[in-house]
Amino acid sequence: MPEGERFLPNDSPLAYLVPEAKVAVPLTPVSPSELSTRFDSLGAQAKSWIESTGFKAEPGSFALLPDSNGKLARVLAGASKEGSPGNNGLWDLAGLPSALPEGIYALDGVNDREKATRMALGWALGCYAFARYKKPKRDFAKLVWPQNADRGKVERLAKGHALARDLINTPAEEMGPAELQTAAEELARNHQAACRTIIGDDLLKQNYPTIHAVGRASSRAPRLIDIVWGDAASPKITLVGKGVCFDTGGLDLKTAAGMRLMKKDMGGAATVLGLAGAIMDAGLPVRLRVLIPAVDNAVAGNAMRPMDVIRTRKGISVEVGDTDAEGRLILCDALAEAASEKPALIIDLATLTGAARVALGPELPALFASDEELAADIVEAGKRESDPLWRLPLWRPYREMLKSNIADINNVSDSSFAGAITAALYLAEFVPHDTKWAHIDTYAWNQKTRPGRPEGGEALCLRALYAMIEARFGGKR
Ligand SMILES: [Zn+2]
């Protein structure tokens, strides 16, 4: 990482939410069905302008209204109707910062606190740019903080997203295991959390054989990053994030097309760090632990080989059926350590399988949970936050697909079916049945640019998980 480069805090999107302004253009959200009733208050000239320009108030669209001097007098922003299924209005304004003329705008007619909060958050998410190597072509438009918005919530979620996106978008050359450790340490320092890291051969001494085996072939040493924060007497929550900084596939080398996006194979770790930042920032009454196994899955003479057998931290022996199924290998030792403390909740996030993408596509992380209520809470929170996940089953009979002739388990299935489920079942071997545990198989990437979601790294389900954890453990401060 170049000297002076910092991955924290990235609060630059928040620079586009300003305290107040002498001159701000009123910005009025209006849904298609409200448009005609708005005409009365806007006057005949505006009505005629709107009708002649064909503005229909579709969510994401906007109309610039001039005054009699030809200056910009008001913006009408198309908004979704309250209660639209799967859409809480978060994205309604999120495309405007990069579409409206640069300047300062102020929300008009939004009195509801939750709506104002969502609109401010959407604005902030729409003001993210990955500017490490290239200056953006234009500046974003600014929004005056809506008076009744929950500013703390907007700030901590926007920062969490910006951090995760930055970490994922940074090329692997500058975001290796050491740099991921630095980012975690900075996050910990900013929140008075402890952070210790076990590096290289010390992983063997301290019994993390799978993390070492996956990462040992890289010149950049593998490690386990371990953040602890909060009162030891509070309920324990442990987040585990897959931190494969680059995945070549190992000796079972990926194709060029399959390898291209693999800088994002630490997307689980990045999302977990963004989420942890939000939890610590809110001061939720939990004892938070974050475990990130960080490795390069590289090719060298000392790389692990297909059909090698690794004795894991838990004592379960694993045959390496495929060196490209490395994510579950590094996660299993981290999960065994996480479970040893008997926390109230374990959540792991990982860019784990292509099968999850085949089943659900890029926008829906696959959720697996050991507990019905936990699964329902996460899915519901995802709906409320416009941050959806979709549950897949931990179908125990498929465990037999992971059989090995010489070890307790294989790291890959002998079938091409149900790959996301068998990966989850592999992980389940390392978490006791009575532990509340959710495993999330995420893409961590926006395939294409949509309002508030630029193409590139994405902290999918960060808002959903934050909302679920806040509702279950914290309540409000
Ligand atoms: Zn892999």
PDB file of N, CA and C in Angstrom, residues 374-442:
ATOM      1  N   LEU A 374     -33.795 -17.495  13.426  1.00  0.00           N
ATOM      2  CA  LEU A 374     -32.675 -16.676  12.947  1.00  0.00           C
ATOM      3  C   LEU A 374     -32.792 -16.452  11.441  1.00  0.00           C
ATOM      4  N   ALA A 375     -33.065 -17.516  10.710  1.00  0.00           N
ATOM      5  CA  ALA A 375     -33.205 -17.402   9.253  1.00  0.00           C
ATOM      6  C   ALA A 375     -34.333 -16.436   8.903  1.00  0.00           C
ATOM      7  N   ALA A 376     -35.466 -16.594   9.588  1.00  0.00           N
ATOM      8  CA  ALA A 376     -36.611 -15.729   9.292  1.00  0.00           C
ATOM      9  C   ALA A 376     -36.292 -14.274   9.616  1.00  0.00           C
ATOM     10  N   ASP A 377     -35.593 -14.054  10.720  1.00  0.00           N
ATOM     11  CA  ASP A 377     -35.241 -12.675  11.091  1.00  0.00           C
ATOM     12  C   ASP A 377     -34.330 -12.026  10.056  1.00  0.00           C
ATOM     13  N   ILE A 378     -33.379 -12.795   9.545  1.00  0.00           N
ATOM     14  CA  ILE A 378     -32.448 -12.227   8.556  1.00  0.00           C
ATOM     15  C   ILE A 378     -33.185 -11.923   7.247  1.00  0.00           C
ATOM     16  N   VAL A 379     -34.029 -12.858   6.814  1.00  0.00           N
ATOM     17  CA  VAL A 379     -34.768 -12.653   5.568  1.00  0.00           C
ATOM     18  C   VAL A 379     -35.699 -11.439   5.692  1.00  0.00           C
ATOM     19  N   GLU A 380     -36.377 -11.345   6.836  1.00  0.00           N
ATOM     20  CA  GLU A 380     -37.295 -10.208   7.055  1.00  0.00           C
ATOM     21  C   GLU A 380     -36.530  -8.886   7.075  1.00  0.00           C
ATOM     22  N   ALA A 381     -35.405  -8.873   7.784  1.00  0.00           N
ATOM     23  CA  ALA A 381     -34.597  -7.645   7.851  1.00  0.00           C
ATOM     24  C   ALA A 381     -34.136  -7.257   6.443  1.00  0.00           C
ATOM     25  N   GLY A 382     -33.798  -8.248   5.635  1.00  0.00           N
ATOM     26  CA  GLY A 382     -33.385  -7.975   4.263  1.00  0.00           C
ATOM     27  C   GLY A 382     -34.490  -7.306   3.457  1.00  0.00           C
ATOM     28  N   LYS A 383     -35.719  -7.762   3.675  1.00  0.00           N
ATOM     29  CA  LYS A 383     -36.853  -7.142   2.962  1.00  0.00           C
ATOM     30  C   LYS A 383     -37.027  -5.696   3.415  1.00  0.00           C
ATOM     31  N   ARG A 384     -36.996  -5.483   4.719  1.00  0.00           N
ATOM     32  CA  ARG A 384     -37.183  -4.122   5.251  1.00  0.00           C
ATOM     33  C   ARG A 384     -36.113  -3.165   4.747  1.00  0.00           C
ATOM     34  N   GLU A 385     -34.892  -3.657   4.615  1.00  0.00           N
ATOM     35  CA  GLU A 385     -33.764  -2.781   4.284  1.00  0.00           C
ATOM     36  C   GLU A 385     -33.467  -2.745   2.782  1.00  0.00           C
ATOM     37  N   SER A 386     -34.331  -3.326   1.949  1.00  0.00           N
ATOM     38  CA  SER A 386     -34.040  -3.455   0.501  1.00  0.00           C
ATOM     39  C   SER A 386     -32.656  -4.062   0.300  1.00  0.00           C
ATOM     40  N   ASP A 387     -32.385  -5.113   1.023  1.00  0.00           N
ATOM     41  CA  ASP A 387     -31.070  -5.754   1.001  1.00  0.00           C
ATOM     42  C   ASP A 387     -31.301  -7.270   1.075  1.00  0.00           C
ATOM     43  N   PRO A 388     -31.911  -7.828   0.023  1.00  0.00           N
ATOM     44  CA  PRO A 388     -32.480  -9.164   0.127  1.00  0.00           C
ATOM     45  C   PRO A 388     -31.460 -10.306   0.152  1.00  0.00           C
ATOM     46  N   LEU A 389     -31.839 -11.365   0.842  1.00  0.00           N
ATOM     47  CA  LEU A 389     -31.134 -12.654   0.781  1.00  0.00           C
ATOM     48  C   LEU A 389     -32.189 -13.712   0.488  1.00  0.00           C
ATOM     49  N   TRP A 390     -31.754 -14.879   0.071  1.00  0.00           N
ATOM     50  CA  TRP A 390     -32.678 -15.974  -0.183  1.00  0.00           C
ATOM     51  C   TRP A 390     -32.165 -17.224   0.519  1.00  0.00           C
ATOM     52  N   ARG A 391     -33.067 -17.872   1.258  1.00  0.00           N
ATOM     53  CA  ARG A 391     -32.622 -19.013   2.045  1.00  0.00           C
ATOM     54  C   ARG A 391     -32.558 -20.286   1.206  1.00  0.00           C
ATOM     55  N   LEU A 392     -31.486 -21.017   1.383  1.00  0.00           N
ATOM     56  CA  LEU A 392     -31.373 -22.368   0.820  1.00  0.00           C
ATOM     57  C   LEU A 392     -31.254 -23.346   1.995  1.00  0.00           C
ATOM     58  N   PRO A 393     -31.619 -24.599   1.765  1.00  0.00           N
ATOM     59  CA  PRO A 393     -31.651 -25.541   2.888  1.00  0.00           C
ATOM     60  C   PRO A 393     -30.289 -26.157   3.205  1.00  0.00           C
ATOM     61  N   LEU A 394     -30.070 -26.397   4.497  1.00  0.00           N
ATOM     62  CA  LEU A 394     -28.950 -27.234   4.932  1.00  0.00           C
ATOM     63  C   LEU A 394     -29.477 -28.675   4.880  1.00  0.00           C
ATOM     64  N   TRP A 395     -29.526 -29.216   3.694  1.00  0.00           N
ATOM     65  CA  TRP A 395     -30.181 -30.511   3.484  1.00  0.00           C
ATOM     66  C   TRP A 395     -29.220 -31.642   3.863  1.00  0.00           C
ATOM     67  N   ARG A 396     -29.370 -32.119   5.109  1.00  0.00           N
ATOM     68  CA  ARG A 396     -28.364 -33.025   5.684  1.00  0.00           C
ATOM     69  C   ARG A 396     -28.120 -34.305   4.874  1.00  0.00           C
ATOM     70  N   PRO A 397     -29.134 -34.866   4.199  1.00  0.00           N
ATOM     71  CA  PRO A 397     -28.850 -36.089   3.427  1.00  0.00           C
ATOM     72  C   PRO A 397     -27.747 -35.908   2.377  1.00  0.00           C
ATOM     73  N   TYR A 398     -27.541 -34.678   1.908  1.00  0.00           N
ATOM     74  CA  TYR A 398     -26.495 -34.457   0.904  1.00  0.00           C
ATOM     75  C   TYR A 398     -25.086 -34.538   1.488  1.00  0.00           C
ATOM     76  N   ARG A 399     -25.001 -34.666   2.801  1.00  0.00           N
ATOM     77  CA  ARG A 399     -23.680 -34.798   3.429  1.00  0.00           C
ATOM     78  C   ARG A 399     -22.895 -35.972   2.832  1.00  0.00           C
ATOM     79  N   GLU A 400     -23.620 -36.999   2.405  1.00  0.00           N
ATOM     80  CA  GLU A 400     -22.918 -38.174   1.869  1.00  0.00           C
ATOM     81  C   GLU A 400     -22.152 -37.859   0.580  1.00  0.00           C
ATOM     82  N   MET A 401     -22.508 -36.763  -0.088  1.00  0.00           N
ATOM     83  CA  MET A 401     -21.754 -36.395  -1.292  1.00  0.00           C
ATOM     84  C   MET A 401     -20.328 -35.943  -0.950  1.00  0.00           C
ATOM     85  N   LEU A 402     -20.083 -35.678   0.337  1.00  0.00           N
ATOM     86  CA  LEU A 402     -18.760 -35.201   0.751  1.00  0.00           C
ATOM     87  C   LEU A 402     -17.896 -36.324   1.327  1.00  0.00           C
ATOM     88  N   LYS A 403     -18.248 -37.556   1.009  1.00  0.00           N
ATOM     89  CA  LYS A 403     -17.498 -38.653   1.637  1.00  0.00           C
ATOM     90  C   LYS A 403     -16.101 -38.793   1.007  1.00  0.00           C
ATOM     91  N   SER A 404     -15.185 -39.261   1.823  1.00  0.00           N
ATOM     92  CA  SER A 404     -13.824 -39.525   1.375  1.00  0.00           C
ATOM     93  C   SER A 404     -13.470 -40.939   1.797  1.00  0.00           C
ATOM     94  N   ASN A 405     -12.692 -41.626   0.974  1.00  0.00           N
ATOM     95  CA  ASN A 405     -12.303 -42.995   1.338  1.00  0.00           C
ATOM     96  C   ASN A 405     -11.229 -43.027   2.414  1.00  0.00           C
ATOM     97  N   ILE A 406     -10.437 -41.951   2.501  1.00  0.00           N
ATOM     98  CA  ILE A 406      -9.309 -42.004   3.436  1.00  0.00           C
ATOM     99  C   ILE A 406      -9.365 -40.936   4.521  1.00  0.00           C
ATOM    100  N   ALA A 407     -10.339 -40.015   4.449  1.00  0.00           N
ATOM    101  CA  ALA A 407     -10.434 -38.967   5.471  1.00  0.00           C
ATOM    102  C   ALA A 407     -11.883 -38.859   5.935  1.00  0.00           C
ATOM    103  N   ASP A 408     -12.093 -38.052   6.990  1.00  0.00           N
ATOM    104  CA  ASP A 408     -13.449 -37.911   7.531  1.00  0.00           C
ATOM    105  C   ASP A 408     -14.394 -37.240   6.536  1.00  0.00           C
ATOM    106  N   ILE A 409     -13.839 -36.343   5.732  1.00  0.00           N
ATOM    107  CA  ILE A 409     -14.683 -35.578   4.804  1.00  0.00           C
ATOM    108  C   ILE A 409     -13.836 -35.128   3.626  1.00  0.00           C
ATOM    109  N   ASN A 410     -14.488 -34.896   2.506  1.00  0.00           N
ATOM    110  CA  ASN A 410     -13.822 -34.329   1.338  1.00  0.00           C
ATOM    111  C   ASN A 410     -14.200 -32.849   1.265  1.00  0.00           C
ATOM    112  N   ASN A 411     -13.325 -32.033   0.707  1.00  0.00           N
ATOM    113  CA  ASN A 411     -13.723 -30.614   0.636  1.00  0.00           C
ATOM    114  C   ASN A 411     -14.592 -30.315  -0.584  1.00  0.00           C
ATOM    115  N   VAL A 412     -14.765 -31.288  -1.456  1.00  0.00           N
ATOM    116  CA  VAL A 412     -15.734 -31.109  -2.551  1.00  0.00           C
ATOM    117  C   VAL A 412     -16.617 -32.340  -2.686  1.00  0.00           C
ATOM    118  N   SER A 413     -17.744 -32.089  -3.320  1.00  0.00           N
ATOM    119  CA  SER A 413     -18.726 -33.137  -3.539  1.00  0.00           C
ATOM    120  C   SER A 413     -18.323 -34.003  -4.729  1.00  0.00           C
ATOM    121  N   ASP A 414     -18.773 -35.240  -4.733  1.00  0.00           N
ATOM    122  CA  ASP A 414     -18.507 -36.092  -5.901  1.00  0.00           C
ATOM    123  C   ASP A 414     -19.573 -35.908  -6.977  1.00  0.00           C
ATOM    124  N   SER A 415     -20.467 -34.953  -6.764  1.00  0.00           N
ATOM    125  CA  SER A 415     -21.547 -34.720  -7.719  1.00  0.00           C
ATOM    126  C   SER A 415     -21.492 -33.263  -8.167  1.00  0.00           C
ATOM    127  N   SER A 416     -22.064 -32.979  -9.321  1.00  0.00           N
ATOM    128  CA  SER A 416     -22.105 -31.585  -9.766  1.00  0.00           C
ATOM    129  C   SER A 416     -23.372 -30.879  -9.262  1.00  0.00           C
ATOM    130  N   PHE A 417     -24.179 -31.589  -8.503  1.00  0.00           N
ATOM    131  CA  PHE A 417     -25.423 -31.003  -8.009  1.00  0.00           C
ATOM    132  C   PHE A 417     -25.221 -30.274  -6.673  1.00  0.00           C
ATOM    133  N   ALA A 418     -26.083 -29.265  -6.417  1.00  0.00           N
ATOM    134  CA  ALA A 418     -26.241 -28.682  -5.077  1.00  0.00           C
ATOM    135  C   ALA A 418     -24.937 -28.199  -4.445  1.00  0.00           C
ATOM    136  N   GLY A 419     -24.075 -27.583  -5.272  1.00  0.00           N
ATOM    137  CA  GLY A 419     -22.758 -27.170  -4.789  1.00  0.00           C
ATOM    138  C   GLY A 419     -22.781 -26.160  -3.653  1.00  0.00           C
ATOM    139  N   ALA A 420     -23.761 -25.252  -3.643  1.00  0.00           N
ATOM    140  CA  ALA A 420     -23.826 -24.267  -2.551  1.00  0.00           C
ATOM    141  C   ALA A 420     -24.232 -24.954  -1.252  1.00  0.00           C
ATOM    142  N   ILE A 421     -25.104 -25.964  -1.377  1.00  0.00           N
ATOM    143  CA  ILE A 421     -25.583 -26.675  -0.187  1.00  0.00           C
ATOM    144  C   ILE A 421     -24.488 -27.569   0.386  1.00  0.00           C
ATOM    145  N   THR A 422     -23.767 -28.270  -0.482  1.00  0.00           N
ATOM    146  CA  THR A 422     -22.720 -29.154   0.048  1.00  0.00           C
ATOM    147  C   THR A 422     -21.594 -28.331   0.675  1.00  0.00           C
ATOM    148  N   ALA A 423     -21.325 -27.126   0.120  1.00  0.00           N
ATOM    149  CA  ALA A 423     -20.320 -26.249   0.749  1.00  0.00           C
ATOM    150  C   ALA A 423     -20.780 -25.856   2.154  1.00  0.00           C
ATOM    151  N   ALA A 424     -22.065 -25.523   2.276  1.00  0.00           N
ATOM    152  CA  ALA A 424     -22.612 -25.152   3.591  1.00  0.00           C
ATOM    153  C   ALA A 424     -22.570 -26.349   4.548  1.00  0.00           C
ATOM    154  N   LEU A 425     -22.850 -27.533   4.008  1.00  0.00           N
ATOM    155  CA  LEU A 425     -22.815 -28.734   4.861  1.00  0.00           C
ATOM    156  C   LEU A 425     -21.399 -29.049   5.325  1.00  0.00           C
ATOM    157  N   TYR A 426     -20.430 -28.766   4.461  1.00  0.00           N
ATOM    158  CA  TYR A 426     -19.038 -28.923   4.883  1.00  0.00           C
ATOM    159  C   TYR A 426     -18.770 -28.036   6.102  1.00  0.00           C
ATOM    160  N   LEU A 427     -19.158 -26.760   5.998  1.00  0.00           N
ATOM    161  CA  LEU A 427     -18.920 -25.826   7.118  1.00  0.00           C
ATOM    162  C   LEU A 427     -19.671 -26.262   8.368  1.00  0.00           C
ATOM    163  N   ALA A 428     -20.873 -26.810   8.159  1.00  0.00           N
ATOM    164  CA  ALA A 428     -21.710 -27.201   9.298  1.00  0.00           C
ATOM    165  C   ALA A 428     -21.021 -28.241  10.179  1.00  0.00           C
ATOM    166  N   GLU A 429     -20.093 -29.016   9.601  1.00  0.00           N
ATOM    167  CA  GLU A 429     -19.365 -30.014  10.383  1.00  0.00           C
ATOM    168  C   GLU A 429     -18.539 -29.376  11.497  1.00  0.00           C
ATOM    169  N   PHE A 430     -18.261 -28.091  11.354  1.00  0.00           N
ATOM    170  CA  PHE A 430     -17.348 -27.424  12.284  1.00  0.00           C
ATOM    171  C   PHE A 430     -18.073 -26.534  13.277  1.00  0.00           C
ATOM    172  N   VAL A 431     -19.403 -26.536  13.201  1.00  0.00           N
ATOM    173  CA  VAL A 431     -20.214 -25.726  14.120  1.00  0.00           C
ATOM    174  C   VAL A 431     -21.161 -26.676  14.858  1.00  0.00           C
ATOM    175  N   PRO A 432     -21.131 -26.689  16.196  1.00  0.00           N
ATOM    176  CA  PRO A 432     -22.027 -27.596  16.927  1.00  0.00           C
ATOM    177  C   PRO A 432     -23.492 -27.335  16.564  1.00  0.00           C
ATOM    178  N   HIS A 433     -24.292 -28.394  16.576  1.00  0.00           N
ATOM    179  CA  HIS A 433     -25.689 -28.293  16.145  1.00  0.00           C
ATOM    180  C   HIS A 433     -26.500 -27.287  16.955  1.00  0.00           C
ATOM    181  N   ASP A 434     -26.142 -27.121  18.236  1.00  0.00           N
ATOM    182  CA  ASP A 434     -26.953 -26.234  19.071  1.00  0.00           C
ATOM    183  C   ASP A 434     -26.477 -24.778  19.022  1.00  0.00           C
ATOM    184  N   THR A 435     -25.500 -24.480  18.174  1.00  0.00           N
ATOM    185  CA  THR A 435     -25.024 -23.093  18.043  1.00  0.00           C
ATOM    186  C   THR A 435     -25.858 -22.372  16.996  1.00  0.00           C
ATOM    187  N   LYS A 436     -26.292 -21.162  17.325  1.00  0.00           N
ATOM    188  CA  LYS A 436     -27.011 -20.362  16.333  1.00  0.00           C
ATOM    189  C   LYS A 436     -25.980 -19.843  15.328  1.00  0.00           C
ATOM    190  N   TRP A 437     -26.180 -20.268  14.087  1.00  0.00           N
ATOM    191  CA  TRP A 437     -25.158 -20.001  13.072  1.00  0.00           C
ATOM    192  C   TRP A 437     -25.838 -19.712  11.737  1.00  0.00           C
ATOM    193  N   ALA A 438     -25.378 -18.679  11.082  1.00  0.00           N
ATOM    194  CA  ALA A 438     -25.832 -18.390   9.717  1.00  0.00           C
ATOM    195  C   ALA A 438     -24.615 -18.349   8.810  1.00  0.00           C
ATOM    196  N   HIS A 439     -24.745 -18.978   7.666  1.00  0.00           N
ATOM    197  CA  HIS A 439     -23.685 -18.950   6.652  1.00  0.00           C
ATOM    198  C   HIS A 439     -24.254 -18.254   5.415  1.00  0.00           C
ATOM    199  N   ILE A 440     -23.522 -17.278   4.921  1.00  0.00           N
ATOM    200  CA  ILE A 440     -24.011 -16.513   3.776  1.00  0.00           C
ATOM    201  C   ILE A 440     -23.005 -16.604   2.639  1.00  0.00           C
ATOM    202  N   ASP A 441     -23.495 -17.111   1.518  1.00  0.00           N
ATOM    203  CA  ASP A 441     -22.679 -17.294   0.320  1.00  0.00           C
ATOM    204  C   ASP A 441     -22.996 -16.122  -0.607  1.00  0.00           C
ATOM    205  N   THR A 442     -22.076 -15.154  -0.678  1.00  0.00           N
ATOM    206  CA  THR A 442     -22.378 -13.880  -1.337  1.00  0.00           C
ATOM    207  C   THR A 442     -21.497 -13.662  -2.560  1.00  0.00           C
TER     208      THR A 442
END
